[in-house]
Short mmCIF file of C-alpha atoms in Angstrom, two decimals:
data_model
loop_
_atom_site.label_atom_id
_atom_site.label_comp_id
_atom_site.label_asym_id
_atom_site.label_seq_id
_atom_site.Cartn_x
_atom_site.Cartn_y
_atom_site.Cartn_z
CA UNK A 5 102.27 78.77 100.01
CA UNK A 6 100.30 79.53 96.83
CA UNK A 7 98.86 76.04 96.32
CA UNK A 8 95.07 76.06 96.05
CA UNK A 9 92.82 73.03 96.56
CA UNK A 10 89.76 73.00 94.30
CA UNK A 11 86.72 70.74 94.35
CA UNK A 12 86.81 70.06 90.63
CA UNK A 13 85.05 71.29 87.52
CA UNK A 14 85.43 70.60 83.82
CA UNK A 15 88.15 73.28 83.53
CA UNK A 16 90.11 75.76 85.63
CA UNK A 17 88.73 79.26 85.13
CA UNK A 18 90.06 82.54 86.54
CA UNK A 19 88.84 86.10 86.31
CA UNK A 20 91.51 88.31 84.73
CA UNK A 21 91.48 92.12 84.81
CA UNK A 22 91.14 93.72 81.41
CA UNK A 23 90.15 97.29 82.29
CA UNK A 24 89.54 99.58 85.27
CA UNK A 25 86.24 101.12 86.27
CA UNK A 26 85.58 104.80 85.66
CA UNK A 27 86.28 106.63 88.93
CA UNK A 28 85.32 110.30 89.06
CA UNK A 29 84.45 113.26 91.23
CA UNK A 30 80.93 114.65 91.20
CA UNK A 31 79.02 117.66 92.51
CA UNK A 32 75.98 117.77 94.79
CA UNK A 33 73.42 116.94 92.12
CA UNK A 34 75.82 116.00 89.37
CA UNK A 35 75.15 113.09 87.06
CA UNK A 36 77.32 110.10 87.89
CA UNK A 37 78.48 107.24 85.71
CA UNK A 38 76.33 104.13 86.28
CA UNK A 39 77.38 101.99 83.34
CA UNK A 40 78.62 98.65 84.60
CA UNK A 41 82.22 98.19 83.43
CA UNK A 42 83.52 95.00 81.86
CA UNK A 43 86.41 94.72 84.31
CA UNK A 44 87.15 91.06 83.72
CA UNK A 45 87.62 88.45 81.11
CA UNK A 46 88.09 84.78 81.84
CA UNK A 47 91.22 82.67 81.49
CA UNK A 48 90.57 78.97 80.96
CA UNK A 49 93.01 76.15 81.66
CA UNK A 50 92.79 72.38 81.54
CA UNK A 51 93.39 69.90 84.33
CA UNK A 52 96.77 68.14 84.02
CA UNK A 53 97.76 64.82 85.61
CA UNK A 54 101.15 63.62 86.84
CA UNK A 55 102.23 60.37 88.47
CA UNK A 56 105.26 58.36 89.50
CA UNK A 57 104.91 54.61 90.14
CA UNK A 58 105.68 52.93 93.46
CA UNK A 59 106.05 49.30 92.45
CA UNK A 60 107.22 46.20 94.30
CA UNK A 61 107.73 42.84 92.63
CA UNK A 62 106.85 39.56 94.26
CA UNK A 63 110.54 38.69 94.49
CA UNK A 64 111.33 41.98 96.24
CA UNK A 65 108.52 41.37 98.72
CA UNK A 66 109.84 37.87 99.40
CA UNK A 67 113.39 39.13 99.92
CA UNK A 68 112.15 41.84 102.30
CA UNK A 69 109.48 39.82 104.11
CA UNK A 70 110.31 41.17 107.55
CA UNK A 71 108.34 44.19 108.83
CA UNK A 72 111.36 46.48 109.13
CA UNK A 73 112.76 45.45 105.75
CA UNK A 74 109.51 45.95 103.81
CA UNK A 75 108.89 49.32 105.48
CA UNK A 76 112.38 50.47 104.55
CA UNK A 77 111.92 49.32 100.94
CA UNK A 78 108.52 51.01 100.57
CA UNK A 79 109.83 54.21 102.18
CA UNK A 80 112.74 54.32 99.74
CA UNK A 81 110.48 53.79 96.73
CA UNK A 82 108.09 56.51 97.89
CA UNK A 83 110.97 58.93 98.41
CA UNK A 84 112.24 58.18 94.90
CA UNK A 85 108.76 58.78 93.46
CA UNK A 86 108.43 62.09 95.28
CA UNK A 87 111.84 63.26 94.02
CA UNK A 88 110.94 62.16 90.49
CA UNK A 89 107.71 64.15 90.58
CA UNK A 90 109.49 67.19 92.02
CA UNK A 91 112.11 67.08 89.24
CA UNK A 92 109.48 66.66 86.53
CA UNK A 93 107.13 69.33 87.84
CA UNK A 94 109.99 71.74 88.51
CA UNK A 95 111.66 71.22 85.14
CA UNK A 96 111.67 73.08 81.85
CA UNK A 97 110.44 70.24 79.62
CA UNK A 98 106.99 69.47 81.03
CA UNK A 99 107.10 71.31 84.37
CA UNK A 100 106.61 74.78 85.77
CA UNK A 101 109.35 76.31 83.60
CA UNK A 102 108.13 74.72 80.36
CA UNK A 103 106.76 76.43 77.26
CA UNK A 104 103.69 74.19 77.17
CA UNK A 105 100.25 75.79 77.02
CA UNK A 106 96.83 74.73 78.29
CA UNK A 107 96.24 72.71 75.10
CA UNK A 108 99.00 70.18 75.95
CA UNK A 109 97.61 67.77 78.52
CA UNK A 110 100.89 65.94 79.13
CA UNK A 111 102.64 68.83 80.89
CA UNK A 112 102.05 71.89 83.05
CA UNK A 113 101.23 75.28 81.57
CA UNK A 114 104.68 76.71 82.18
CA UNK A 115 106.24 80.09 82.84
CA UNK A 116 107.63 80.28 79.31
CA UNK A 117 104.00 80.40 78.15
CA UNK A 118 102.68 82.61 80.96
CA UNK A 119 105.62 85.05 80.86
CA UNK A 120 106.44 84.96 77.19
CA UNK A 121 109.43 86.11 75.17
CA UNK A 122 106.86 87.27 72.59
CA UNK A 123 104.37 89.05 74.85
CA UNK A 124 102.32 90.62 72.03
CA UNK A 125 101.65 87.41 70.11
CA UNK A 126 99.55 84.31 70.67
CA UNK A 127 97.27 83.37 73.53
CA UNK A 128 97.58 82.18 77.10
CA UNK A 129 94.67 80.77 79.06
CA UNK A 130 92.69 80.99 75.80
CA UNK A 131 92.87 84.80 75.80
CA UNK A 132 95.02 87.00 73.57
CA UNK A 133 98.23 88.46 74.93
CA UNK A 134 97.63 91.64 72.89
CA UNK A 135 95.75 93.43 75.71
CA UNK A 136 98.37 95.67 77.31
CA UNK A 137 96.64 95.54 80.69
CA UNK A 138 97.92 92.03 81.44
CA UNK A 139 100.73 91.82 78.92
CA UNK A 140 104.03 90.74 80.43
CA UNK A 141 107.21 92.76 79.89
CA UNK A 142 110.58 91.46 78.71
CA UNK A 143 114.07 92.76 78.04
CA UNK A 144 117.33 91.38 76.70
CA UNK A 145 120.60 91.98 78.49
CA UNK A 146 124.25 91.20 77.91
CA UNK A 147 125.18 87.67 78.95
CA UNK A 148 127.65 88.72 81.66
CA UNK A 149 125.07 91.02 83.32
CA UNK A 150 127.66 93.72 84.06
CA UNK A 151 126.97 95.85 80.98
CA UNK A 152 123.26 96.54 81.37
CA UNK A 153 121.87 93.79 83.62
CA UNK A 154 121.25 95.91 86.72
CA UNK A 155 119.79 98.73 84.60
CA UNK A 156 117.43 96.31 82.87
CA UNK A 157 116.42 94.74 86.18
CA UNK A 158 115.46 98.14 87.59
CA UNK A 159 113.49 99.02 84.45
CA UNK A 160 111.62 95.70 84.41
CA UNK A 161 110.79 96.09 88.09
CA UNK A 162 109.21 99.48 87.43
CA UNK A 163 107.39 98.20 84.31
CA UNK A 164 105.97 95.23 86.22
CA UNK A 165 104.76 97.37 89.14
CA UNK A 166 101.28 98.88 89.40
CA UNK A 167 100.60 100.76 92.61
CA UNK A 168 101.12 98.33 95.48
CA UNK A 169 101.24 95.36 93.08
CA UNK A 170 104.92 94.58 92.63
CA UNK A 171 106.95 91.45 91.90
CA UNK A 172 107.63 89.41 95.03
CA UNK A 173 109.63 86.59 93.43
CA UNK A 174 112.64 86.75 91.10
CA UNK A 175 114.12 83.50 89.83
CA UNK A 176 117.25 83.13 87.68
CA UNK A 177 118.98 80.14 86.22
CA UNK A 178 122.42 79.30 87.57
CA UNK A 179 124.53 81.36 85.15
CA UNK A 180 122.32 84.45 85.48
CA UNK A 181 122.43 84.24 89.26
CA UNK A 182 126.22 83.86 89.18
CA UNK A 183 126.58 86.86 86.87
CA UNK A 184 124.20 88.94 89.01
CA UNK A 185 126.22 88.09 92.12
CA UNK A 186 129.45 88.94 90.28
CA UNK A 187 128.03 92.31 89.24
CA UNK A 188 127.08 93.08 92.86
CA UNK A 189 130.37 91.95 94.35
CA UNK A 190 132.28 94.25 92.00
CA UNK A 191 130.93 97.18 94.05
CA UNK A 192 131.09 95.69 97.54
CA UNK A 193 133.44 97.08 100.15
CA UNK A 194 134.34 95.50 103.47
CA UNK A 195 135.09 97.56 106.55
CA UNK A 196 137.16 95.51 108.96
CA UNK A 197 138.14 96.60 112.47
CA UNK A 198 141.81 97.42 112.97
CA UNK A 199 141.86 95.42 116.20
CA UNK A 200 139.64 92.83 117.76
CA UNK A 201 139.09 89.14 118.05
CA UNK A 202 139.89 86.94 115.10
CA UNK A 203 136.82 85.99 113.08
CA UNK A 204 135.88 84.35 109.81
CA UNK A 205 134.91 86.67 106.93
CA UNK A 206 132.19 85.33 104.58
CA UNK A 207 132.75 86.98 101.19
CA UNK A 208 129.91 85.24 99.37
CA UNK A 209 126.22 85.96 98.95
CA UNK A 210 123.50 83.49 99.99
CA UNK A 211 121.58 81.55 97.33
CA UNK A 212 118.49 83.51 98.36
CA UNK A 213 118.68 87.29 98.51
CA UNK A 214 116.22 90.16 98.28
CA UNK A 215 115.79 92.77 95.58
CA UNK A 216 113.46 95.67 96.50
CA UNK A 217 111.75 93.32 98.95
CA UNK A 218 111.30 90.47 96.44
CA UNK A 219 112.87 87.11 97.19
CA UNK A 220 115.49 86.30 94.57
CA UNK A 221 116.72 82.73 94.17
CA UNK A 222 118.29 80.33 91.70
CA UNK A 223 116.58 77.35 90.09
CA UNK A 224 118.28 75.14 87.52
CA UNK A 225 114.90 74.45 85.93
CA UNK A 226 114.86 77.98 84.51
CA UNK A 227 115.76 77.94 80.78
CA UNK A 228 119.28 79.00 79.81
CA UNK A 229 119.95 82.74 79.93
CA UNK A 230 116.56 83.64 81.34
CA UNK A 231 115.05 84.95 84.54
CA UNK A 232 111.55 85.84 85.71
CA UNK A 233 110.08 88.63 87.84
CA UNK A 234 106.84 87.25 89.25
CA UNK A 235 103.94 88.66 91.25
CA UNK A 236 102.76 85.48 92.97
CA UNK A 237 99.34 87.06 93.54
CA UNK A 238 98.56 86.35 89.89
CA UNK A 239 100.19 82.93 89.51
CA UNK A 240 98.15 79.96 90.71
CA UNK A 241 99.11 76.37 91.43
CA UNK A 242 95.86 74.45 91.66
CA UNK A 243 95.41 70.84 92.69
CA UNK A 244 92.25 68.78 93.04
CA UNK A 245 91.43 68.21 96.69
CA UNK A 246 91.11 64.46 96.10
CA UNK A 247 94.26 64.12 93.94
CA UNK A 248 96.89 65.95 95.98
CA UNK A 249 99.56 63.24 95.71
CA UNK A 250 98.16 61.19 98.56
#
């Protein structure tokens, strides 16, 4: 669970690595480096607001005047509001998979902005993407995934890894996940016993699998023909402690 509850503030600000400190060996009386490094810069984001109405008319309240009836009606409306918010916040238009940036207050700063198809251009969090230290990587693969998809996935994994910091989430849209599964199943072999009790053989793969320890799953909110390798350590979902959909 990567959700963080914050007290408030005019903006959301995060320290972002921009360079490492100078680490060195030294002799008994050798001169050591004491200059304080500028390890961090600051990413700045704006608060965003989302809502879904739970509304009852006077006529509806009159028609459902009994305790059980009104509770059932309110429960249904709340469930509909929760599903509506989940679809909106998990979508690609104004939700987590959108291309909106911190300057658009009517939608979340989405993964298309944070993990960009143009990683050397523009800004994110009000800082330039041009610094290679935090710059995201990208690659293009053949649509059916079988030509170079697995090769590209391995290369991106290595490019996105730094020491023990590695992606722990991989999310594909439906077609990419299907093509990835098809590419894997082309090389699967099944060893069945010659004798034994009859059993059911499951030839499919689950909707959630692992790749090098990272959880891989499908989400229809991901834009067409895209997928993301994410290190959740560096992706934050922040809500105000007094506005957490209560």
